[in-house]
Amino acid sequence: MTELILFGSLALMIFINIPIAIALGLASIFTLLYTGDPLGVVPAMMQATVQKFTLLTIPLFILAGALMDKGGISKRLINLANCFFGGMHGGMGIVAVIAAMFFAAISGSGTATVAAIGSILIPAMVKEGYDSGFSSGLSAISGSLGTIIPPSITFIIYGMITGESIGDLFFAGIVPGCIFGGILCIYTYWISKKNNWGGKGKMASGQEIMKCFIDALWGIISPVIVLGGIYSGILTPTESAAVAVIYSYLVGTFVYKELNFKAFAQALFITGKTTGIILLIIMNAGIFSWVLTEQGIAARLTEFAISLTSDKIVMLLIINIVFLCAGCVMDNTSALFILVPIVMPIAKALGIDMIHLGVVLVLNLSIGQVTPPVGPNLYVAADIAKVKFEKIMRGVTPLLLVSIVALLIVTFVPWLSLCLL
Amino acid sequence: MKKFWDNFEEILCAFALVIMAIITFINVFSRKVSFINLSFTQELVTTMFVWVCCLAAAAAFKTNSHMGFSYLTDKLTGPIKTTHTYVRAILITVNYLIWLYYGAEMVWRQAHYNMLTGVLEMPIWMIGIAIPLSAVLSIYRLWVYTYINKDNTTQQELM
Amino acid sequence: DKTERQTVINFSHTQAPNSVSDLAAQQFKKYVEEASNGKMRVEIFTNCGLSGGDLTKAIELTQTGNIDIHACAPANIANYDPRFYAFWLPFLFPTEDNLLKFCHSQKVKDEVNKWCNAIETENLGIHNAGSRQISNSKKEIKTPDDLIGMNIRVPGANVFISLYRTYFGANPTAMDFSEVYTSLQQGAIDGQENPIAVYASSKFDEVQKYVTLWDGVRDTTIWIMSSATLESLTDEEERIVRESADKALQWANDYLAESEGQIIADLKKKGVIFTELTEEEKNAFKEKCQGIYAEFEPSIGKDVIELFTKGYLED
Ligand code: NA
Ligand code: NA
């Protein structure tokens, strides 16, 4: 009955166009009223969910992206990318995938990646004639999946729960991460060719490339500072976002001289609004997650699902389904802390390698970052692309199916995860 | 003055964002240069972040920009559409009234027990009060929008 | 199965699955469910799972009754009452025996319970959580001077920040715990300090090789219960809860005494270099930071410092 109230009222409210954030909050409130739990938890979880230093990467990278756009850095970077890939169908899309995978790998945050890379490349793709739903879906999903390439916070949490070596988990994520990147690139090429997206430019001459390169030099330095700063240990990911903001502001104002006060204020307004929209969803998802945790719903459904079989292959499929579903409605940390202790003993008994299991679970949860109703990365991309929910869903659905194919490959070929150990 | 009030949340958020970026930027040097002592950075910045989230979430109601699934409801017309508009606004209001009531209770507790943050020793109610305040602003912005756009509730293109 | 009313107790703690806090909670669950013949049920939530991982919110939610029992470092409650910082004063207890005497002292229990009652909670007891030892990636720390200029991650509390900055000349950073592993790995920070069990379960041995066993702060875990929950229990239920808590806390003390040596032996096999200090070497650190007692006396109170340094021994 509790499950029915929670999920039923959520679905109903989403269908009648209650904002997704409010639907998550109200569904939780109705359930709390039914179970008689004190409602004091509502504002407390609101505050607890957003009072996190690491979340700061979201507004700061969105702001950096907006400043790069208004300050003329973005268009120069895009020109440069066009010099190399403009002549190829899906070229800009492939650039978006690789840039996002790379950025997510080092920053460790999918949402920050979508904010940073998406705010430059989604508009660029749309300008080249790509479908806006596809462009934003592609940025969202490649940023999310990049987080499995080390370092990765989800792997750290999994390692702490299971006692597996975090260093081993990091190595295990590399090959599956690259496979996902490769499959997304191939799909992008194929669909772009079919729909005639991109490919309008012609191969640039060496001289033109040189000119674009020099023109974009100040822009190229930005990711070098951000990623190099994190990688060398000078900056934490959160600090790197602040550095990106200051750098973009200085270059836009004093080097390219395109960023005036009005454009600066506009960038701040856009950032504020996007932050409000995304974080309201994250806050309410925090309450929803609380109800799933406290009422034992997630644990109960998982216990039921894994009791259905004792066959290793079927069990792996069930674990995938359980974690894909969990990813739809929960944040990664809660899902790991609640579900891993339930799944771990049965997986061990069936002889599933715990490192391999970690890769599979983290991939599932990464995909969950782009599935509604709780899919912050999807919403950041939608907000940047200024597209409606339905539109981005149409764009992202085929990409999700492609990802699930890749997920099955990683699930049933453990060697891919274990070959580097 | 009217113009300021129309953009009240956005202006506060803009200032906060600038300060947050600068403080976090300076924090990088605090590890390298020992005379810069900024152990309070994290607390100050997360406090401002809670405020930005709460204010900006309220501001998004001005343009009905919160993410939602409007495919079915866009097809509604006439009196059903009007009914839907008000039912929707009432449900959102119910949610925020609960935020408001229990948020106020939480803030009262935080003030009553004189709760202080760990480093700056700043009253915690100064963070918590962003939540009931956000509820009040959200309800206000929501109903202003609903009143002005009585006949058209499709989600606007963002920005 | 709803023929009889079942009392459910939500037990939350701050540590990972299978940590000392978690194992003690599991013992408590076992004792309560046995003693009540299944009429009471205990649900355990690890890693502050009922407050979104937030340490302070967990206590607020204990007040509202959303959490029934919460186990945490006493200093986490200091947002309410700075007297709880007394638990984190450096070098309070010269030996582990002193700490155990402190945990069992009725005087201490009653005093701390008064502080807890003032914030709508009840003190169920305190157990040993292990000494907070300092680890780093650079060198063996043997003297206070070795700390000068080091970037050390500490909890976001002024006792720690002042200790490291003012008295040891280090650069303390109050960083989110989730960022610590990566920051240690990439060198954004040089070291951190935590009980050795937390060091092991967080896998810091993969990125930090040097641990100094200086017993800087002998840490404790306090179990607080929501006053709202306590009032809702029958006398019989309350008796079961209190007795089970006493047994589980004692179990935790015994477990820690056994397991810590084993954890250190395992870490040594993995190549962690432990620096054991002589009494004299420990005293060098202790003397260097004596000023902190005077610094925090106005907020903690002279009587409390008296109780924590000497008073508990008279019990
Ligand atoms: Na990563
Ligand atoms: Na999701």
CSV table of C-alpha atoms in Angstrom, one decimal, chain C:
chain,number,residue,atom,x,y,z
C,1,ASP,CA,0.8,-9.8,10.3
C,2,LYS,CA,-0.6,-6.6,11.8
C,3,THR,CA,-2.5,-8.5,14.6
C,4,GLU,CA,-0.1,-7.0,17.2
C,5,ARG,CA,1.4,-3.6,17.3
C,6,GLN,CA,5.1,-3.7,16.5
C,7,THR,CA,7.3,-1.0,17.8
C,8,VAL,CA,9.9,0.0,15.1
C,9,ILE,CA,13.1,1.8,16.2
C,10,ASN,CA,15.0,3.6,13.5
C,11,PHE,CA,18.7,3.5,14.5
C,12,SER,CA,21.0,5.7,12.5
C,13,HIS,CA,24.8,6.0,12.7
C,14,THR,CA,27.5,7.9,11.0
C,15,GLN,CA,29.8,5.1,9.8
C,16,ALA,CA,30.0,2.6,6.9
C,17,PRO,CA,28.4,-0.9,6.9
C,18,ASN,CA,30.4,-3.3,9.2
C,19,SER,CA,32.2,-0.5,11.0
C,20,VAL,CA,32.4,-0.6,14.9
C,21,SER,CA,29.2,1.6,15.0
C,22,ASP,CA,27.4,-0.7,12.6
C,23,LEU,CA,28.4,-3.9,14.4
C,24,ALA,CA,27.4,-2.4,17.7
C,25,ALA,CA,24.0,-1.4,16.2
C,26,GLN,CA,23.5,-4.9,14.9
C,27,GLN,CA,24.2,-6.3,18.5
C,28,PHE,CA,21.6,-3.8,19.8
C,29,LYS,CA,19.1,-5.0,17.2
C,30,LYS,CA,19.7,-8.6,18.2
C,31,TYR,CA,19.3,-7.9,22.0
C,32,VAL,CA,16.2,-5.8,21.5
C,33,GLU,CA,14.4,-8.2,19.2
C,34,GLU,CA,15.3,-11.2,21.4
C,35,ALA,CA,14.3,-9.5,24.7
C,36,SER,CA,10.9,-8.4,23.2
C,37,ASN,CA,10.2,-11.7,21.5
C,38,GLY,CA,10.0,-9.8,18.2
C,39,LYS,CA,7.5,-7.3,19.4
C,40,MET,CA,10.1,-4.6,18.9
C,41,ARG,CA,12.0,-4.2,15.7
C,42,VAL,CA,15.2,-2.2,15.1
C,43,GLU,CA,16.0,-0.9,11.6
C,44,ILE,CA,19.6,0.2,11.1
C,45,PHE,CA,20.7,3.0,8.7
C,46,THR,CA,24.4,3.4,8.0
C,47,ASN,CA,26.3,6.5,6.9
C,48,CYS,CA,23.6,8.9,8.2
C,49,GLY,CA,21.2,7.3,5.6
C,50,LEU,CA,18.2,8.9,7.3
C,51,SER,CA,19.6,12.5,7.0
C,52,GLY,CA,21.1,12.4,3.5
C,53,GLY,CA,24.6,11.9,4.9
C,54,ASP,CA,24.3,15.1,7.0
C,55,LEU,CA,25.8,14.9,10.5
C,56,THR,CA,23.9,17.9,12.0
C,57,LYS,CA,20.6,17.1,10.3
C,58,ALA,CA,20.7,13.6,11.9
C,59,ILE,CA,20.4,15.3,15.3
C,60,GLU,CA,17.7,17.6,14.2
C,61,LEU,CA,15.8,14.6,12.9
C,62,THR,CA,16.3,12.8,16.2
C,63,GLN,CA,14.6,15.7,17.9
C,64,THR,CA,11.6,15.5,15.5
C,65,GLY,CA,11.4,11.8,16.1
C,66,ASN,CA,12.1,10.8,12.5
C,67,ILE,CA,15.2,9.1,13.8
C,68,ASP,CA,14.7,7.2,17.2
C,69,ILE,CA,18.4,6.5,18.1
C,70,HIS,CA,21.4,8.1,16.6
C,71,ALA,CA,25.0,7.1,17.2
C,72,CYS,CA,27.7,9.8,16.5
C,73,ALA,CA,30.8,11.5,17.8
C,74,PRO,CA,29.6,13.6,20.7
C,75,ALA,CA,31.2,16.7,19.1
C,76,ASN,CA,28.7,16.4,16.3
C,77,ILE,CA,26.2,17.7,18.8
C,78,ALA,CA,28.3,20.8,19.5
C,79,ASN,CA,26.3,22.8,17.0
C,80,TYR,CA,23.6,22.8,19.8
C,81,ASP,CA,25.9,23.1,22.8
C,82,PRO,CA,29.6,23.9,22.6
C,83,ARG,CA,30.2,21.9,25.8
C,84,PHE,CA,30.2,18.8,23.5
C,85,TYR,CA,33.5,20.0,22.0
C,86,ALA,CA,35.1,18.9,25.3
C,87,PHE,CA,35.2,15.4,23.9
C,88,TRP,CA,37.6,16.6,21.2
C,89,LEU,CA,40.1,18.3,23.4
C,90,PRO,CA,43.5,16.8,22.6
C,91,PHE,CA,45.3,14.4,24.9
C,92,LEU,CA,42.4,14.3,27.5
C,93,PHE,CA,42.9,10.7,28.4
C,94,PRO,CA,46.5,9.4,29.0
C,95,THR,CA,45.6,5.8,28.5
C,96,GLU,CA,42.7,3.7,27.0
C,97,ASP,CA,41.9,2.6,30.6
C,98,ASN,CA,41.2,6.2,31.5
C,99,LEU,CA,38.9,6.5,28.5
C,100,LEU,CA,37.0,3.4,29.5
C,101,LYS,CA,36.7,4.7,33.1
C,102,PHE,CA,35.3,7.9,31.6
C,103,CYS,CA,32.8,6.0,29.5
C,104,HIS,CA,31.5,4.1,32.6
C,105,SER,CA,31.5,7.0,35.0
C,106,GLN,CA,28.0,7.7,36.3
C,107,LYS,CA,28.9,11.3,37.0
C,108,VAL,CA,29.8,11.8,33.3
C,109,LYS,CA,26.7,10.0,32.2
C,110,ASP,CA,24.4,12.2,34.3
C,111,GLU,CA,26.1,15.4,33.3
C,112,VAL,CA,26.0,14.6,29.6
C,113,ASN,CA,22.4,13.4,29.9
C,114,LYS,CA,21.5,16.9,31.3
C,115,TRP,CA,23.0,18.5,28.1
C,116,CYS,CA,21.1,15.9,26.0
C,117,ASN,CA,17.8,16.4,27.8
C,118,ALA,CA,18.0,20.2,27.1
C,119,ILE,CA,17.8,19.4,23.4
C,120,GLU,CA,15.0,16.9,23.5
C,121,THR,CA,17.2,13.8,23.6
C,122,GLU,CA,18.3,11.2,26.1
C,123,ASN,CA,21.9,9.9,26.5
C,124,LEU,CA,21.9,6.1,26.3
C,125,GLY,CA,25.6,5.9,26.8
C,126,ILE,CA,29.1,6.3,25.4
C,127,HIS,CA,31.6,3.9,23.9
C,128,ASN,CA,35.2,3.9,22.8
C,129,ALA,CA,35.6,4.7,19.1
C,130,GLY,CA,39.3,4.4,18.9
C,131,SER,CA,42.1,7.0,18.9
C,132,ARG,CA,42.2,9.5,16.0
C,133,GLN,CA,45.6,8.9,14.4
C,134,ILE,CA,47.2,11.1,11.9
C,135,SER,CA,48.2,9.8,8.4
C,136,ASN,CA,50.1,11.5,5.6
C,137,SER,CA,51.8,10.9,2.3
C,138,LYS,CA,55.0,12.7,2.9
C,139,LYS,CA,57.0,11.5,5.9
C,140,GLU,CA,57.0,9.9,9.3
C,141,ILE,CA,55.6,12.4,11.8
C,142,LYS,CA,57.6,12.1,15.0
C,143,THR,CA,57.7,15.7,16.5
C,144,PRO,CA,55.3,18.6,16.4
C,145,ASP,CA,57.7,20.4,14.0
C,146,ASP,CA,57.0,17.7,11.4
C,147,LEU,CA,53.5,19.1,11.1
C,148,ILE,CA,54.5,22.6,10.1
C,149,GLY,CA,53.1,23.6,6.8
C,150,MET,CA,51.3,20.3,6.1
C,151,ASN,CA,47.8,20.4,4.6
C,152,ILE,CA,45.7,18.3,6.9
C,153,ARG,CA,42.0,17.6,6.4
C,154,VAL,CA,40.1,17.9,9.7
C,155,PRO,CA,36.4,17.9,10.6
C,156,GLY,CA,34.7,21.3,10.4
C,157,ALA,CA,35.1,22.3,14.0
C,158,ASN,CA,37.1,25.1,15.5
C,159,VAL,CA,38.8,22.8,18.1
C,160,PHE,CA,40.5,21.0,15.3
C,161,ILE,CA,41.2,24.0,13.2
C,162,SER,CA,42.8,25.9,16.1
C,163,LEU,CA,44.7,22.8,17.2
C,164,TYR,CA,46.4,22.3,13.9
C,165,ARG,CA,46.8,26.0,12.9
C,166,THR,CA,47.7,27.8,16.1
C,167,TYR,CA,49.5,25.1,18.0
C,168,PHE,CA,51.1,22.9,15.3
C,169,GLY,CA,51.6,25.4,12.5
C,170,ALA,CA,49.9,23.2,10.0
C,171,ASN,CA,47.3,24.2,7.3
C,172,PRO,CA,44.0,22.5,8.4
C,173,THR,CA,41.3,22.2,5.7
C,174,ALA,CA,37.7,21.4,6.6
C,175,MET,CA,36.9,19.3,3.5
C,176,ASP,CA,33.9,17.2,2.7
C,177,PHE,CA,34.6,13.6,3.6
C,178,SER,CA,33.6,12.4,0.1
C,179,GLU,CA,36.3,14.5,-1.4
C,180,VAL,CA,39.1,13.2,0.9
C,181,TYR,CA,40.2,10.0,-0.9
C,182,THR,CA,40.7,11.7,-4.3
C,183,SER,CA,42.3,14.8,-2.7
C,184,LEU,CA,44.8,12.5,-0.9
C,185,GLN,CA,45.4,10.6,-4.0
C,186,GLN,CA,46.1,13.6,-6.2
C,187,GLY,CA,47.9,15.5,-3.5
C,188,ALA,CA,45.5,18.4,-2.9
C,189,ILE,CA,46.0,17.6,0.8
C,190,ASP,CA,48.9,15.8,2.5
C,191,GLY,CA,47.1,14.1,5.4
C,192,GLN,CA,44.0,13.5,7.5
C,193,GLU,CA,43.2,12.2,10.9
C,194,ASN,CA,40.6,9.6,12.0
C,195,PRO,CA,40.4,6.5,14.1
C,196,ILE,CA,42.4,3.7,12.5
C,197,ALA,CA,39.3,1.7,11.7
C,198,VAL,CA,38.0,4.6,9.6
C,199,TYR,CA,41.4,4.9,7.9
C,200,ALA,CA,41.2,1.2,7.0
C,201,SER,CA,37.5,1.1,5.9
C,202,SER,CA,37.9,4.3,3.8
C,203,LYS,CA,40.9,2.6,2.0
C,204,PHE,CA,43.2,5.5,2.8
C,205,ASP,CA,46.0,3.0,3.0
C,206,GLU,CA,45.9,2.9,-0.9
C,207,VAL,CA,47.0,6.5,-1.0
C,208,GLN,CA,48.8,7.3,2.3
C,209,LYS,CA,51.6,5.2,3.7
C,210,TYR,CA,52.5,7.0,6.9
C,211,VAL,CA,50.4,6.7,10.1
C,212,THR,CA,51.6,8.1,13.4
C,213,LEU,CA,50.0,6.4,16.5
C,214,TRP,CA,50.0,9.6,18.6
C,215,ASP,CA,46.6,9.1,20.3
C,216,GLY,CA,45.9,12.8,19.7
C,217,VAL,CA,42.2,12.5,20.5
C,218,ARG,CA,40.7,9.4,22.0
C,219,ASP,CA,37.4,9.5,20.2
C,220,THR,CA,34.1,8.2,21.5
C,221,THR,CA,30.6,7.5,20.1
C,222,ILE,CA,27.5,8.6,21.9
C,223,TRP,CA,24.0,7.0,21.5
C,224,ILE,CA,21.3,9.6,21.8
C,225,MET,CA,17.6,8.8,21.8
C,226,SER,CA,14.7,11.0,20.7
C,227,SER,CA,12.8,12.2,23.8
C,228,ALA,CA,9.6,12.0,21.7
C,229,THR,CA,10.4,8.3,21.1
C,230,LEU,CA,11.2,7.6,24.7
C,231,GLU,CA,7.9,9.0,25.9
C,232,SER,CA,6.0,6.8,23.4
C,233,LEU,CA,7.6,3.6,24.7
C,234,THR,CA,6.0,1.5,27.5
C,235,ASP,CA,8.0,1.0,30.7
C,236,GLU,CA,8.8,-2.5,29.6
C,237,GLU,CA,10.0,-1.3,26.2
C,238,GLU,CA,12.1,1.4,27.7
C,239,ARG,CA,13.7,-1.2,30.1
C,240,ILE,CA,14.5,-3.4,27.1
C,241,VAL,CA,16.0,-0.5,25.1
C,242,ARG,CA,18.2,0.7,28.0
C,243,GLU,CA,19.5,-2.8,28.9
C,244,SER,CA,20.2,-3.7,25.3
C,245,ALA,CA,22.0,-0.4,24.8
C,246,ASP,CA,24.2,-1.1,27.9
C,247,LYS,CA,25.1,-4.5,26.6
C,248,ALA,CA,25.7,-3.3,23.0
C,249,LEU,CA,28.0,-0.5,24.2
C,250,GLN,CA,30.0,-2.9,26.3
C,251,TRP,CA,30.2,-5.2,23.3
C,252,ALA,CA,31.6,-2.3,21.3
C,253,ASN,CA,34.3,-1.6,23.8
C,254,ASP,CA,35.3,-5.2,23.9
C,255,TYR,CA,35.3,-5.5,20.1
C,256,LEU,CA,37.4,-2.4,19.6
C,257,ALA,CA,40.0,-3.6,22.1
C,258,GLU,CA,40.3,-6.9,20.1
C,259,SER,CA,40.0,-5.6,16.5
C,260,GLU,CA,42.3,-2.5,16.5
C,261,GLY,CA,45.4,-4.6,16.9
C,262,GLN,CA,44.3,-6.9,14.1
C,263,ILE,CA,43.5,-3.9,11.8
C,264,ILE,CA,47.0,-2.5,12.4
C,265,ALA,CA,48.6,-5.9,11.7
C,266,ASP,CA,46.7,-6.2,8.4
C,267,LEU,CA,47.6,-2.7,7.3
C,268,LYS,CA,51.3,-3.3,8.1
C,269,LYS,CA,51.1,-6.3,5.8
C,270,LYS,CA,49.8,-4.0,3.1
C,271,GLY,CA,52.9,-1.8,3.5
C,272,VAL,CA,51.6,1.0,5.8
C,273,ILE,CA,54.4,2.4,7.9
C,274,PHE,CA,53.3,2.9,11.5
C,275,THR,CA,55.2,5.4,13.7
C,276,GLU,CA,54.8,4.5,17.3
C,277,LEU,CA,55.7,7.2,19.7
C,278,THR,CA,57.3,6.9,23.1
C,279,GLU,CA,55.6,8.6,26.1
C,280,GLU,CA,58.2,11.4,25.9
C,281,GLU,CA,57.5,11.9,22.2
C,282,LYS,CA,53.7,12.0,22.9
C,283,ASN,CA,54.3,14.5,25.7
C,284,ALA,CA,56.1,16.8,23.2
C,285,PHE,CA,52.9,17.1,21.2
C,286,LYS,CA,50.8,17.4,24.4
C,287,GLU,CA,52.8,20.2,25.8
C,288,LYS,CA,52.8,22.1,22.5
C,289,CYS,CA,49.0,22.3,22.5
C,290,GLN,CA,48.3,22.8,26.2
C,291,GLY,CA,47.1,26.4,25.5
C,292,ILE,CA,44.0,25.1,23.8
C,293,TYR,CA,42.4,24.3,27.1
C,294,ALA,CA,42.6,27.9,28.2
C,295,GLU,CA,41.4,29.0,24.7
C,296,PHE,CA,38.3,26.9,24.8
C,297,GLU,CA,37.5,27.2,28.6
C,298,PRO,CA,35.1,30.2,28.0
C,299,SER,CA,32.9,28.2,25.6
C,300,ILE,CA,33.2,24.7,27.2
C,301,GLY,CA,33.3,25.8,30.9
C,302,LYS,CA,35.8,25.3,33.6
C,303,ASP,CA,33.6,22.7,35.5
C,304,VAL,CA,33.3,20.5,32.3
C,305,ILE,CA,37.1,20.6,31.7
C,306,GLU,CA,37.6,19.6,35.3
C,307,LEU,CA,35.1,16.7,35.0
C,308,PHE,CA,36.7,15.5,31.8
C,309,THR,CA,40.3,15.7,33.0
C,310,LYS,CA,40.0,14.6,36.7
C,311,GLY,CA,36.4,14.4,37.9
C,312,TYR,CA,35.5,11.1,36.2
C,313,LEU,CA,38.3,9.3,38.1
C,314,GLU,CA,36.6,9.9,41.4
C,315,ASP,CA,33.7,7.7,40.4
